[in-house]
Coordinates of C-alpha atoms in Angstrom, one line a residue:
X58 CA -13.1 -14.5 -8.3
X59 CA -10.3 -11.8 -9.0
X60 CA -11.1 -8.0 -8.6
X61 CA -11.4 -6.5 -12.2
X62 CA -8.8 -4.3 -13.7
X63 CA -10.9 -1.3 -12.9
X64 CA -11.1 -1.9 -9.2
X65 CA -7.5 -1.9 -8.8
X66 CA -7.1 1.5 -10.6
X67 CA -10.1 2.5 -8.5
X68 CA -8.4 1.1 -5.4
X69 CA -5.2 2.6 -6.3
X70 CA -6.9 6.4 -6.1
X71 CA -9.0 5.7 -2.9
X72 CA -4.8 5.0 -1.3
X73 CA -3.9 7.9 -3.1
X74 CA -6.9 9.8 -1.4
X75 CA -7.0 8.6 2.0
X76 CA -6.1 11.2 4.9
X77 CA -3.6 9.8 7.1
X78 CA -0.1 7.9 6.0
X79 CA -0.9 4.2 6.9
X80 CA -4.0 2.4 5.2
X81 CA -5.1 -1.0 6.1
X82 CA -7.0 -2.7 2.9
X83 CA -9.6 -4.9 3.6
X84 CA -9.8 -7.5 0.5
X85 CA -9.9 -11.2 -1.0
X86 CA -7.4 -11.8 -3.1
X87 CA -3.9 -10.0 -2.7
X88 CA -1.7 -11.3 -5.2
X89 CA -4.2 -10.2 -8.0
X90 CA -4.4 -6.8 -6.3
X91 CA -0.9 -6.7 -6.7
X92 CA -0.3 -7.6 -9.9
X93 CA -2.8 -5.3 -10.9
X94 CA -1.0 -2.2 -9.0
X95 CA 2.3 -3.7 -10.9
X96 CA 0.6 -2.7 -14.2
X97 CA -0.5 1.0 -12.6
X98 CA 2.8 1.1 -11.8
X99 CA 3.9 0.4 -15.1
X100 CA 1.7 2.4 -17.4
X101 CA 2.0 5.9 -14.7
X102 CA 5.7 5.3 -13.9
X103 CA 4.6 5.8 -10.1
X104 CA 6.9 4.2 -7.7
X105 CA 4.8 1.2 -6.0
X106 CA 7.0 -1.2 -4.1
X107 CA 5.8 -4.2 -2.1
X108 CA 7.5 -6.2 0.4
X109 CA 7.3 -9.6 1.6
X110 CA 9.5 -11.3 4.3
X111 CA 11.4 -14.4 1.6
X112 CA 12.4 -11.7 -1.1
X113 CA 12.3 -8.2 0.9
X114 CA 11.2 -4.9 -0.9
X115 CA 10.4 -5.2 -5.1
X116 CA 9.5 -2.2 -7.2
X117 CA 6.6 -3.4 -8.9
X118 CA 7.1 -0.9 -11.9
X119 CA 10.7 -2.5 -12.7
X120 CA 10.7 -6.2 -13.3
X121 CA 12.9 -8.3 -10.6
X122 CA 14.6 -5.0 -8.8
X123 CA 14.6 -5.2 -5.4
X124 CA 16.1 -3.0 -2.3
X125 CA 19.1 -4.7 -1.0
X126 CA 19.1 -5.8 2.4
X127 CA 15.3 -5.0 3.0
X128 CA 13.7 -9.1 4.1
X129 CA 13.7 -7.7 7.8
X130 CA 10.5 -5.4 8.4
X131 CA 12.8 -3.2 10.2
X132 CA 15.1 -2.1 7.4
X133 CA 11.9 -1.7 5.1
X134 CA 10.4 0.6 7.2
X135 CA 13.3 2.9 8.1
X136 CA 14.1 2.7 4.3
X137 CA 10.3 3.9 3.5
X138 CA 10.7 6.8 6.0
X139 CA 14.1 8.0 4.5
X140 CA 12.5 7.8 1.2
X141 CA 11.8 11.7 0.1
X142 CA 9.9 10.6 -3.0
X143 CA 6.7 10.0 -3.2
X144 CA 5.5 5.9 -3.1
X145 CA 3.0 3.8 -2.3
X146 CA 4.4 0.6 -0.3
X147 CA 2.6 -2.5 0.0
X148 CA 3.5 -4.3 2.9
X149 CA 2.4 -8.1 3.2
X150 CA 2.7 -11.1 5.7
X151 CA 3.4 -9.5 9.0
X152 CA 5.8 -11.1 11.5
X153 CA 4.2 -11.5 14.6
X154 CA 4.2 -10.5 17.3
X155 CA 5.8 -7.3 16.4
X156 CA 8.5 -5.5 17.6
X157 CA 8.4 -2.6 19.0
X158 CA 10.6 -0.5 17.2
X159 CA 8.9 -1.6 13.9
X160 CA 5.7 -0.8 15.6
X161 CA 7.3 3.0 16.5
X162 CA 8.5 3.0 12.9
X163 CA 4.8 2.4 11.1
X164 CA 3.0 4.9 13.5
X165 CA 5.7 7.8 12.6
X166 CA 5.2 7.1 9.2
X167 CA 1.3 7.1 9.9
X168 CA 1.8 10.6 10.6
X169 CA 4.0 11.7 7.9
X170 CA 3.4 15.5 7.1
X171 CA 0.9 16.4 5.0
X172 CA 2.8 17.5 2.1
X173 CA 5.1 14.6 1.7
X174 CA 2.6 11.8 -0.6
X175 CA 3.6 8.2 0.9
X176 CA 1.4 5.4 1.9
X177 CA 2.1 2.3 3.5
X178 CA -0.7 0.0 2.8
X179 CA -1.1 -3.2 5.3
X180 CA -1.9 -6.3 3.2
X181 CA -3.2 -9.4 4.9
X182 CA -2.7 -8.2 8.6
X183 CA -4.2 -9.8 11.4
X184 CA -6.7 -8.4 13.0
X185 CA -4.9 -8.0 16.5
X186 CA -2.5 -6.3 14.2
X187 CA -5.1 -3.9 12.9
X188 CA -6.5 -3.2 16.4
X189 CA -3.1 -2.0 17.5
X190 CA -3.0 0.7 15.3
X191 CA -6.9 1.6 14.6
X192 CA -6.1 5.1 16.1
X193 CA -3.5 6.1 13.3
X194 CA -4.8 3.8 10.6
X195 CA -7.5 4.3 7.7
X196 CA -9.5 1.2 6.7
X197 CA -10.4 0.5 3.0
X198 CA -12.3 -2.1 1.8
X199 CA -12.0 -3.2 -2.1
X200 CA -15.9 -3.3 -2.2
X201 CA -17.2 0.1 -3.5
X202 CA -20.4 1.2 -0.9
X203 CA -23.4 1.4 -2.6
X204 CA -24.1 5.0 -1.9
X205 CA -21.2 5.8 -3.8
X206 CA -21.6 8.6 -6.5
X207 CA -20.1 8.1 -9.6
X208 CA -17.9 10.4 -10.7
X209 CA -16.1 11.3 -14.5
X210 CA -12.5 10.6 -14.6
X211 CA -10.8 10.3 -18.2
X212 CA -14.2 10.2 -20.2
X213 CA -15.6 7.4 -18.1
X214 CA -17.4 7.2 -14.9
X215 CA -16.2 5.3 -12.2
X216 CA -18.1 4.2 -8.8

């Protein structure tokens, strides 16, 4: 069963929201969650990009434009840390093991500077992956915690 529509915007904030610069989310199904963030993309005109290894970098508000060049992990990482503008990059189907230049590369952009809104969001990582960077990386999961307070946003409440 696919997240609903709401959880992806909900989702969406809690990236927006979280302290450091590299998130790991913790969910089912990734390919809804995407297309989901494709049509937050669309509707705020927020830059969301995601990136697989076959097809390199896509910017999920446009339909079919991709960075040039970007299928290695290392070009899509140095081209998120150039990047002044703010973006929220979803980064899918790790190569492993990883290098260690693109594991330099994600723990620099862990620790962007505060002012400077850009999140790189690890999608299906392994969980030796996720160990190696537990000190710089925030967890999410997709299921809300039950002692959540709702809050108003927009005229409706939200968990």
């Amino acid at each position: 069963m696919a997240p609903s529509p709401l959880a992806g915007s909900d989702i969406y904030e809690r990236i927006l929201t979280a302290p450091g610069g590299l998130v790991v989310l913790e969910h089912d199904h990734s390919a809804a969650l995407i297309e989901q963030f494709r049509a937050i993309a669309r509707h705020n005109g927020q830059a969301v990009y995601v990136w697989h290894p076959e097809e390199g970098m896509e910017n999920l508000r446009e339909a079919h434009a991709r960075v040039p060049g970007s299928q290695r992990l290392s070009i899509a990482l140095r081209y998120i840390q150039q990047s002044i503008h703010f973006g929220v990059y979803l980064l899918s189907q790790f190569p492993l093991p990883m290098s260690a230049m693109d594991s330099t590369l994600l723990r620099q952009l862990a620790r962007a500077p505060a002012g400077h809104v850009r999140r790189v969001v690890l999608l299906d990582a392994a969980p030796a992956l996720i160990a190696s960077f537990d000190d710089v990386a925030v967890r999410l999961s997709t299921t809300t915690p039950a002692t959540q307070r709702p809050r108003l946003r927009d005229g409706r409440w939200l968990l």
